[in-house]
Short mmCIF file of C-alpha atoms and ligand atoms in Angstrom, two decimals:
data_model
loop_
_atom_site.label_atom_id
_atom_site.label_comp_id
_atom_site.label_asym_id
_atom_site.label_seq_id
_atom_site.Cartn_x
_atom_site.Cartn_y
_atom_site.Cartn_z
CA UNK A 99 0.16 -0.28 -0.12
CA UNK A 100 3.22 2.44 0.84
CA UNK A 101 4.49 1.89 -2.36
CA UNK A 102 1.43 2.53 -4.36
CA UNK A 103 0.91 5.53 -2.73
CA UNK A 104 3.84 7.04 -2.82
CA UNK A 105 4.28 5.97 -6.63
CA UNK A 106 1.33 6.80 -8.04
CA UNK A 107 0.64 10.64 -6.12
CA UNK A 108 -1.11 11.91 -8.83
CA UNK A 109 -3.86 9.89 -10.09
CA UNK A 110 -4.83 9.41 -5.97
CA UNK A 111 -4.82 13.10 -5.41
CA UNK A 112 -6.80 13.71 -8.72
CA UNK A 113 -9.87 10.72 -7.10
CA UNK A 114 -10.01 11.79 -3.54
CA UNK A 115 -10.13 15.40 -4.99
CA UNK A 116 -13.10 14.50 -6.96
CA UNK A 117 -14.77 12.48 -4.20
CA UNK A 118 -14.84 14.99 -1.70
CA UNK A 119 -16.48 17.21 -4.35
CA UNK A 120 -18.47 14.78 -5.15
CA UNK A 121 -19.70 14.59 -1.49
CA UNK A 122 -19.68 18.32 -0.97
CA UNK A 123 -22.83 18.76 -3.89
CA UNK A 124 -23.73 15.98 -1.65
CA UNK A 125 -23.99 17.91 0.74
CA UNK A 126 -25.36 20.92 -0.18
CA UNK A 127 -28.23 19.12 -2.48
CA UNK A 128 -29.57 17.68 0.84
CA UNK A 129 -29.13 20.72 2.63
CA UNK A 130 -31.57 22.06 0.14
CA UNK A 131 -34.37 20.02 -0.38
CA UNK A 132 -33.86 20.04 3.18
CA UNK A 133 -34.72 23.49 3.57
CA UNK A 134 -37.07 24.15 0.86
CA UNK A 135 -39.66 21.34 2.71
CA UNK A 136 -39.37 23.25 5.33
CA UNK A 137 -39.45 26.68 4.35
CA UNK A 138 -39.27 27.44 1.34
CA UNK A 139 -35.35 29.08 1.59
CA UNK A 140 -35.83 30.54 5.19
CA UNK A 141 -32.92 30.72 6.57
CA UNK A 142 -32.91 27.99 9.51
CA UNK A 143 -30.04 29.43 11.92
CA UNK A 144 -32.29 32.41 12.17
CA UNK A 145 -35.15 32.84 15.59
CA UNK A 146 -38.60 33.73 15.96
CA UNK A 147 -37.67 36.80 17.49
CA UNK A 148 -34.95 37.75 14.42
CA UNK A 149 -37.98 37.02 12.03
CA UNK A 150 -40.55 39.69 13.92
CA UNK A 151 -37.41 41.78 15.04
CA UNK A 152 -39.20 44.66 12.89
CA UNK A 153 -42.85 44.30 14.58
CA UNK A 154 -42.40 42.99 17.60
CA UNK A 155 -41.28 41.38 21.02
CA UNK A 156 -41.90 37.55 20.75
CA UNK A 157 -41.41 36.05 24.41
CA UNK A 158 -42.28 32.57 26.60
CA UNK A 159 -44.38 31.62 29.62
CA UNK A 160 -41.71 29.59 31.39
CA UNK A 161 -41.29 27.95 34.81
CA UNK A 162 -37.02 28.26 35.94
CA UNK A 163 -37.04 24.80 34.79
CA UNK A 164 -36.57 25.84 31.30
CA UNK A 165 -34.17 27.77 31.39
CA UNK A 166 -31.56 24.95 31.34
CA UNK A 167 -29.58 23.10 29.02
CA UNK A 168 -31.49 22.10 25.44
CA UNK A 169 -34.77 24.03 26.29
CA UNK A 170 -32.12 27.35 27.54
CA UNK A 171 -31.05 27.09 24.47
CA UNK A 172 -33.76 26.83 22.78
CA UNK A 173 -35.36 29.63 23.85
CA UNK A 174 -32.09 32.20 23.35
CA UNK A 175 -32.52 31.11 20.19
CA UNK A 176 -36.19 31.85 19.05
CA UNK A 177 -37.69 35.12 21.60
CA UNK A 178 -36.54 37.80 23.10
CA UNK A 179 -38.91 38.52 26.16
CA UNK A 180 -39.97 36.34 29.46
CA UNK A 181 -43.51 35.56 31.39
CA UNK A 182 -43.10 33.75 34.04
CA UNK A 183 -45.61 31.30 33.69
CA UNK A 184 -46.67 30.52 37.90
CA UNK A 185 -43.88 31.42 39.87
CA UNK A 186 -44.80 35.62 40.23
CA UNK A 187 -48.37 34.84 41.29
CA UNK A 188 -49.35 36.31 44.37
CA UNK A 189 -49.78 32.14 45.89
CA UNK A 190 -46.22 31.59 45.20
CA UNK A 191 -44.22 35.01 45.69
CA UNK A 192 -46.55 36.09 48.77
CA UNK A 193 -47.34 32.66 50.17
CA UNK A 194 -48.14 34.32 53.72
CA UNK A 195 -48.34 37.25 55.51
CA UNK A 196 -45.17 39.26 55.27
CA UNK A 197 -43.59 36.53 53.76
CA UNK A 198 -41.88 36.55 50.34
CA UNK A 199 -40.32 33.79 48.30
CA UNK A 200 -38.82 35.98 45.32
CA UNK A 201 -35.97 33.01 44.53
CA UNK A 202 -37.61 31.49 41.35
CA UNK A 203 -38.43 34.84 40.30
CA UNK A 204 -35.41 36.30 40.42
CA UNK A 205 -34.45 33.45 38.37
CA UNK A 206 -35.68 33.90 35.47
CA UNK A 207 -35.46 37.58 36.02
CA UNK A 208 -31.99 37.12 35.96
CA UNK A 209 -31.86 34.36 33.17
CA UNK A 210 -33.94 37.23 31.50
CA UNK A 211 -31.17 40.19 31.91
CA UNK A 212 -28.07 37.93 31.39
CA UNK A 213 -29.58 37.27 27.80
CA UNK A 214 -30.70 40.73 27.24
CA UNK A 215 -34.67 39.80 27.48
CA UNK A 216 -37.20 41.61 28.17
CA UNK A 217 -38.79 40.63 31.60
CA UNK A 218 -43.05 40.88 31.75
CA UNK A 219 -44.60 40.62 35.52
CA UNK A 220 -47.79 37.93 35.56
CA UNK A 221 -49.76 39.24 37.66
CA UNK A 222 -50.46 40.98 40.78
CA UNK A 223 -54.38 40.49 41.45
CA UNK A 224 -55.90 37.83 40.30
CA UNK A 225 -58.24 36.21 41.17
CA UNK A 226 -56.63 32.23 41.19
CA UNK A 227 -53.16 31.42 42.00
CA UNK A 228 -54.09 34.30 46.00
CA UNK A 229 -53.15 32.73 48.92
CA UNK A 230 -56.24 32.54 51.09
CA UNK A 231 -54.54 33.81 53.64
CA UNK A 232 -55.44 37.45 51.20
CA UNK A 233 -59.57 37.28 52.64
CA UNK A 234 -59.07 36.25 55.72
CA UNK A 235 -57.61 36.88 59.49
CA UNK A 236 -56.40 35.08 61.95
CA UNK A 237 -59.32 33.16 63.16
CA UNK A 238 -60.72 32.65 59.76
CA UNK A 239 -62.96 35.56 59.25
CA UNK A 240 -63.40 37.58 56.73
CA UNK A 241 -60.75 40.55 56.39
CA UNK A 242 -62.86 44.04 56.28
CA UNK A 243 -62.55 45.90 52.26
CA UNK A 244 -59.60 48.29 54.60
CA UNK A 245 -57.73 44.81 55.61
CA UNK A 246 -58.21 43.36 51.90
CA UNK A 247 -57.04 46.78 50.33
CA UNK A 248 -53.96 46.99 52.45
CA UNK A 249 -52.76 43.89 51.70
CA UNK A 250 -53.23 44.18 48.13
CA UNK A 251 -51.39 48.12 48.27
CA UNK A 252 -48.57 45.49 50.04
CA UNK A 253 -48.19 43.55 47.83
CA UNK A 254 -48.23 45.20 44.67
CA UNK A 255 -45.65 47.70 46.58
CA UNK A 256 -43.32 44.45 47.50
CA UNK A 257 -43.32 43.54 44.43
CA UNK A 258 -43.59 45.65 41.40
CA UNK A 259 -40.39 47.48 43.51
CA UNK A 260 -37.81 44.59 43.87
CA UNK A 261 -38.05 43.99 39.91
CA UNK A 262 -38.51 47.25 39.58
CA UNK A 263 -36.45 48.50 35.86
CA UNK A 264 -36.44 45.30 35.41
CA UNK A 265 -40.15 44.77 34.73
CA UNK A 266 -41.05 46.92 31.96
CA UNK A 267 -44.25 45.46 31.96
CA UNK A 268 -46.88 44.42 34.70
CA UNK A 269 -50.32 42.72 34.30
CA UNK A 270 -51.85 44.42 37.14
CA UNK A 271 -55.03 43.44 37.02
CA UNK A 272 -55.83 40.08 35.41
CA UNK A 273 -59.91 37.86 35.16
CA UNK A 274 -62.16 41.22 36.37
CA UNK A 275 -64.55 40.93 33.99
CA UNK A 276 -67.32 37.83 33.64
CA UNK A 277 -67.86 34.82 31.11
CA UNK A 278 -71.63 36.17 30.98
CA UNK A 279 -73.63 36.92 27.82
CA UNK A 280 -75.85 38.73 29.71
CA UNK A 281 -73.78 42.94 29.82
CA UNK A 282 -75.92 43.50 32.81
CA UNK A 283 -73.84 41.20 34.76
CA UNK A 284 -69.69 42.68 34.45
CA UNK A 285 -67.53 42.38 37.12
CA UNK A 286 -66.02 38.31 37.60
CA UNK A 287 -67.71 37.57 41.66
CA UNK A 288 -64.24 37.51 42.80
CA UNK A 289 -63.24 37.40 45.98
CA UNK A 290 -61.81 40.63 45.48
CA UNK A 291 -65.07 41.88 43.83
CA UNK A 292 -66.93 40.61 47.07
CA UNK A 293 -65.12 42.17 50.00
CA UNK A 294 -64.07 45.39 47.36
CA UNK A 295 -66.07 46.71 44.94
CA UNK A 296 -65.03 48.08 42.05
CA UNK A 297 -62.28 50.02 44.41
CA UNK A 298 -59.42 47.46 44.34
CA UNK A 299 -59.13 48.34 40.55
CA UNK A 300 -58.36 52.03 39.99
CA UNK A 301 -56.26 50.70 42.70
CA UNK A 302 -54.24 48.32 41.56
CA UNK A 303 -53.23 50.55 38.63
CA UNK A 304 -52.70 53.59 40.42
CA UNK A 305 -49.97 51.94 43.36
CA UNK A 306 -48.61 49.81 40.72
CA UNK A 307 -47.38 52.91 39.27
CA UNK A 308 -46.34 54.29 42.94
CA UNK A 309 -43.70 51.69 42.43
CA UNK A 310 -42.80 52.33 39.24
CA UNK A 311 -43.97 54.92 36.96
CA UNK A 312 -41.78 54.11 34.05
CA UNK A 313 -43.48 49.98 34.02
CA UNK A 314 -46.10 49.63 31.81
CA UNK A 315 -49.85 48.11 33.33
CA UNK A 316 -51.42 45.80 31.55
CA UNK A 317 -55.49 44.81 31.93
CA UNK A 318 -55.01 41.28 30.92
CA UNK A 319 -57.60 39.19 30.05
CA UNK A 320 -59.13 36.37 28.13
CA UNK A 321 -61.92 35.53 25.59
CA UNK A 322 -61.11 39.26 24.67
CA UNK A 323 -62.54 38.88 21.61
CA UNK A 324 -66.47 37.73 22.02
CA UNK A 325 -68.49 40.85 21.07
CA UNK A 326 -69.85 41.15 24.55
CA UNK A 327 -67.06 40.75 27.01
CA UNK A 328 -64.95 42.87 24.49
CA UNK A 329 -67.66 45.91 25.37
CA UNK A 330 -67.13 45.07 29.08
CA UNK A 331 -63.39 45.25 29.68
CA UNK A 332 -63.22 48.34 26.81
CA UNK A 333 -66.24 50.19 28.62
CA UNK A 334 -64.44 49.46 32.06
CA UNK A 335 -60.94 50.66 30.60
CA UNK A 336 -63.28 52.93 29.49
CA UNK A 337 -64.08 54.75 32.26
CA UNK A 338 -60.49 54.17 33.83
CA UNK A 339 -58.79 56.18 30.99
CA UNK A 340 -61.70 59.24 32.32
CA UNK A 341 -60.82 58.68 36.15
CA UNK A 342 -57.02 59.19 35.16
CA UNK A 343 -56.79 55.22 36.35
CA UNK A 344 -52.81 54.51 34.70
CA UNK A 345 -53.11 51.36 32.94
CA UNK A 346 -51.32 51.60 29.79
CA UNK A 347 -52.74 49.02 28.01
CA UNK A 348 -54.88 45.54 27.07
CA UNK A 349 -52.85 42.24 26.63
CA UNK A 350 -55.32 39.37 24.56
CA UNK A 351 -54.47 36.11 26.31
CA UNK A 352 -54.53 34.86 23.08
CA UNK A 353 -55.72 31.13 23.97
CA UNK A 354 -57.30 30.24 21.59
CA UNK A 355 -58.13 26.64 19.09
CA UNK A 356 -58.83 26.63 14.92
CA UNK A 357 -62.10 27.98 14.90
CA UNK A 358 -61.81 30.51 17.49
CA UNK A 359 -61.90 33.57 17.32
CA UNK A 360 -62.61 34.71 13.49
CA UNK A 361 -60.01 37.10 11.42
CA UNK A 362 -63.02 39.57 11.82
CA UNK A 363 -63.47 39.25 15.46
CA UNK A 364 -59.73 39.19 16.20
CA UNK A 365 -59.46 42.89 14.18
CA UNK A 366 -62.40 44.16 15.69
CA UNK A 367 -60.78 43.92 18.99
CA UNK A 368 -57.30 45.05 18.40
CA UNK A 369 -58.85 47.62 17.13
CA UNK A 370 -61.33 48.68 19.65
CA UNK A 371 -58.95 48.70 22.42
CA UNK A 372 -56.25 50.74 20.48
CA UNK A 373 -58.64 53.12 19.97
CA UNK A 374 -58.97 53.93 23.82
CA UNK A 375 -54.58 55.30 22.85
CA UNK A 376 -53.51 51.61 25.16
CA UNK A 377 -50.82 49.48 23.09
CA UNK A 378 -52.00 46.05 22.53
CA UNK A 379 -50.34 42.47 23.14
CA UNK A 380 -50.99 39.04 22.70
CA UNK A 381 -50.21 37.82 25.79
CA UNK A 382 -50.84 34.08 26.23
CA UNK A 383 -50.37 32.41 23.09
CA UNK A 384 -50.90 28.97 21.96
CA UNK A 385 -54.09 27.18 19.73
CA UNK A 386 -55.21 23.88 20.68
CA UNK A 387 -56.33 21.47 18.54
CA UNK A 388 -59.11 20.86 19.67
CA UNK A 389 -61.97 22.79 18.93
CA UNK A 390 -63.82 23.70 22.23
CA UNK A 391 -63.83 22.41 26.04
CA UNK A 392 -66.80 19.15 24.75
CA UNK A 393 -64.14 17.34 23.06
CA UNK A 394 -63.05 15.41 25.13
CA UNK A 395 -61.22 12.48 22.95
CA UNK A 396 -58.05 12.29 22.63
CA UNK A 397 -58.41 12.37 19.22
CA UNK A 398 -53.75 13.53 18.18
CA UNK A 399 -51.83 15.35 15.72
CA UNK A 400 -53.55 14.30 13.26
CA UNK A 401 -53.14 15.16 9.72
CA UNK A 402 -56.43 17.26 9.33
CA UNK A 403 -56.06 19.06 12.68
CA UNK A 404 -52.98 20.24 11.72
CA UNK A 405 -53.78 21.59 9.20
CA UNK A 406 -56.72 24.02 10.70
CA UNK A 407 -54.01 24.62 13.05
CA UNK A 408 -51.16 25.83 10.34
CA UNK A 409 -54.29 27.98 8.41
CA UNK A 410 -54.64 29.26 11.56
CA UNK A 411 -52.06 30.61 12.87
CA UNK A 412 -51.54 32.08 9.58
CA UNK A 413 -54.30 34.00 9.79
CA UNK A 414 -53.08 35.19 13.38
CA UNK A 415 -50.16 36.32 12.51
CA UNK A 416 -50.94 38.01 9.53
CA UNK A 417 -53.33 39.93 11.33
CA UNK A 418 -51.06 40.58 13.32
CA UNK A 419 -48.08 41.67 11.18
CA UNK A 420 -51.37 43.89 9.67
CA UNK A 421 -51.17 46.13 12.74
CA UNK A 422 -46.92 45.68 13.87
CA UNK A 423 -48.09 49.58 14.88
CA UNK A 424 -50.22 48.75 17.39
CA UNK A 425 -49.22 45.71 19.02
CA UNK A 426 -46.39 46.32 21.01
CA UNK A 427 -46.14 42.37 21.88
CA UNK A 428 -47.11 38.10 21.89
CA UNK A 429 -46.36 35.95 23.82
CA UNK A 430 -47.11 31.91 23.06
CA UNK A 431 -47.69 30.17 26.84
CA UNK A 432 -45.71 27.65 27.55
CA UNK A 433 -41.92 26.69 25.11
CA UNK A 434 -43.12 23.15 23.08
CA UNK A 435 -46.27 20.71 22.63
CA UNK A 436 -43.57 18.39 25.30
CA UNK A 437 -45.11 20.87 27.73
CA UNK A 438 -49.03 23.05 27.72
CA UNK A 439 -50.88 24.02 30.65
CA UNK A 440 -53.21 22.38 28.44
CA UNK A 441 -52.13 18.96 29.04
CA UNK A 442 -54.38 16.42 30.69
CA UNK A 443 -53.05 12.71 30.31
CA UNK A 444 -53.68 10.79 27.75
CA UNK A 445 -54.60 14.36 26.26
CA UNK A 446 -52.52 16.28 24.49
CA UNK A 447 -53.76 19.66 23.08
CA UNK A 448 -50.36 20.39 20.80
CA UNK A 449 -51.01 24.18 20.91
CA UNK A 450 -47.35 25.60 19.91
CA UNK A 451 -45.33 25.91 17.29
CA UNK A 452 -42.56 23.68 18.69
CA UNK A 453 -42.50 20.09 19.02
CA UNK A 454 -41.75 17.87 21.73
CA UNK A 455 -38.44 17.09 20.29
CA UNK A 456 -38.38 21.64 20.93
CA UNK A 457 -38.42 21.61 16.56
CA UNK A 458 -39.94 23.88 14.66
CA UNK A 459 -43.58 22.58 13.45
CA UNK A 460 -44.78 23.53 10.25
CA UNK A 461 -46.33 25.83 11.16
CA UNK A 462 -43.89 27.32 11.89
CA UNK A 463 -42.41 28.40 9.06
CA UNK A 464 -46.15 29.60 7.74
CA UNK A 465 -45.29 32.15 10.71
CA UNK A 466 -41.89 33.64 9.71
CA UNK A 467 -42.69 32.82 5.88
CA UNK A 468 -43.89 36.56 4.85
O1 G3I B 558 -46.05 23.65 41.88
C1 G3I B 558 -47.93 22.56 42.19
C2 G3I B 558 -47.31 21.40 42.08
O2 G3I B 558 -45.57 21.35 43.59
C3 G3I B 558 -47.74 19.48 42.14
O3 G3I B 558 -46.74 18.54 42.30
C4 G3I B 558 -48.76 20.02 40.83
C5 G3I B 558 -49.87 18.78 41.26
O4 G3I B 558 -50.71 19.14 40.69
O5 G3I B 558 -49.68 20.93 40.96
C6 G3I B 558 -48.73 22.24 41.10
O6 G3I B 558 -49.06 23.48 40.65
C7 G3I B 558 -48.91 23.18 39.49
C8 G3I B 558 -49.18 24.93 39.32
O7 G3I B 558 -50.27 24.88 38.03
C9 G3I B 558 -48.05 24.53 38.67
O8 G3I B 558 -47.86 23.34 37.42
C10 G3I B 558 -51.45 23.96 39.93
O9 G3I B 558 -51.73 22.50 40.06
C11 G3I B 558 -52.11 24.08 38.57
O10 G3I B 558 -53.16 24.45 39.40
C12 G3I B 558 -51.30 25.69 37.18
O11 G3I B 558 -51.96 25.45 37.03
C13 G3I B 558 -51.74 27.47 35.94
C14 G3I B 558 -52.62 26.99 35.69
O12 G3I B 558 -52.26 29.34 35.52
C15 G3I B 558 -53.78 27.73 37.26
O13 G3I B 558 -54.85 28.25 37.03
C16 G3I B 558 -50.54 26.76 35.19
O14 G3I B 558 -49.91 26.09 34.98
C17 G3I B 558 -50.54 28.32 34.44
O15 G3I B 558 -50.13 27.82 32.88
C18 G3I B 558 -51.83 28.97 34.32
O16 G3I B 558 -52.03 30.36 33.89
C19 G3I B 558 -52.86 30.79 33.69
C20 G3I B 558 -52.45 32.35 33.01
O17 G3I B 558 -51.88 33.23 35.01
C21 G3I B 558 -53.41 33.53 33.35
N1 G3I B 558 -54.24 32.92 32.13
C22 G3I B 558 -54.90 32.06 32.69
C23 G3I B 558 -53.15 30.96 31.90
C24 G3I B 558 -53.79 29.68 31.94
O18 G3I B 558 -55.08 28.58 32.85
#
């Protein structure tokens, strides 16, 4: 062998160069074919946030355990804003009177800061995930309005002050409007409303503003495209603005499914809220493949359901891009189909743009094709 090599350098070198050239050609044509299948030549090195850099920040709701390993890398590539999915909620960050637990929320804020990402704070005042202690006295009796408001003030002041300058936007008030089709019923019958009446709403925004005057303050809700509920929210916000309450923006949560909302209802909601001078964000975007809450059978990610989801995502992002001057952020609620808050034992919802292996789905390639 040694003799052959030393005696016949020219033909061997020629054959090697020829073979290498063929391998390079084959590899590059496989690469092209892969990209064409996926995305009509879109740049696969870019992340979702990069495609939308001239439109709006793209966020994701996270738990601290999402911020390590491959998920952390995938988040850094695709998103430039974080929302803590649970750990800033009252029950978790303020588990008892005079007791705050900051560690988990701090981890998310620190990760965002070290990676140049924004943070949306979620949420200061809500009927859900709020410790029962907030509404009870030492013998378990419901507290007075004065005590409830004093506790809310302490909560908002402590939490907003801690993250002043680090959290750029707060969901101050979450889901205070009722889902009832009866337009005379406006407010949700939450402990806050039962104890304080409407007063807690304006106060919550005022206290958040006092704690961080630069923070963008949101009212955040779901079903914001359903005309009856949309109009109740609109009327509440209009009244607050007229009274000088520092509410700056509205969060359309965006827990949508493939049949709802219609394009027209989505457009109308964005236009109507914007007409009040409020900025609009989609704060909790996901699109379950199930068409209604009664759709209980685990049908799985069938080609038909996948196509409907692709069509919905295309429609929604087309509208959001067209209205980019009104939209200041779009945040997904969870990282990938590996885990969604919508999943139940034996019933997965596949609501996001990344699959269980953290890879872009077909819907992703449609959302970045424009
Ligand atoms: O942390 C406990 C864990 O210790 C325990 O082992 C486990 C057993 O079920 O429960 C864990 O807590 C769960 C928590 O999520 C963290 O995973 C709660 O049971 C569960 O109820 C909670 O659900 C959250 C839900 O809000 C509560 O209403 C979801 O993760 C969260 O995505 C969801 O987010 C809300 C937004 O804040 C407001 N808009 C609607 C949206 C979806 O419901």
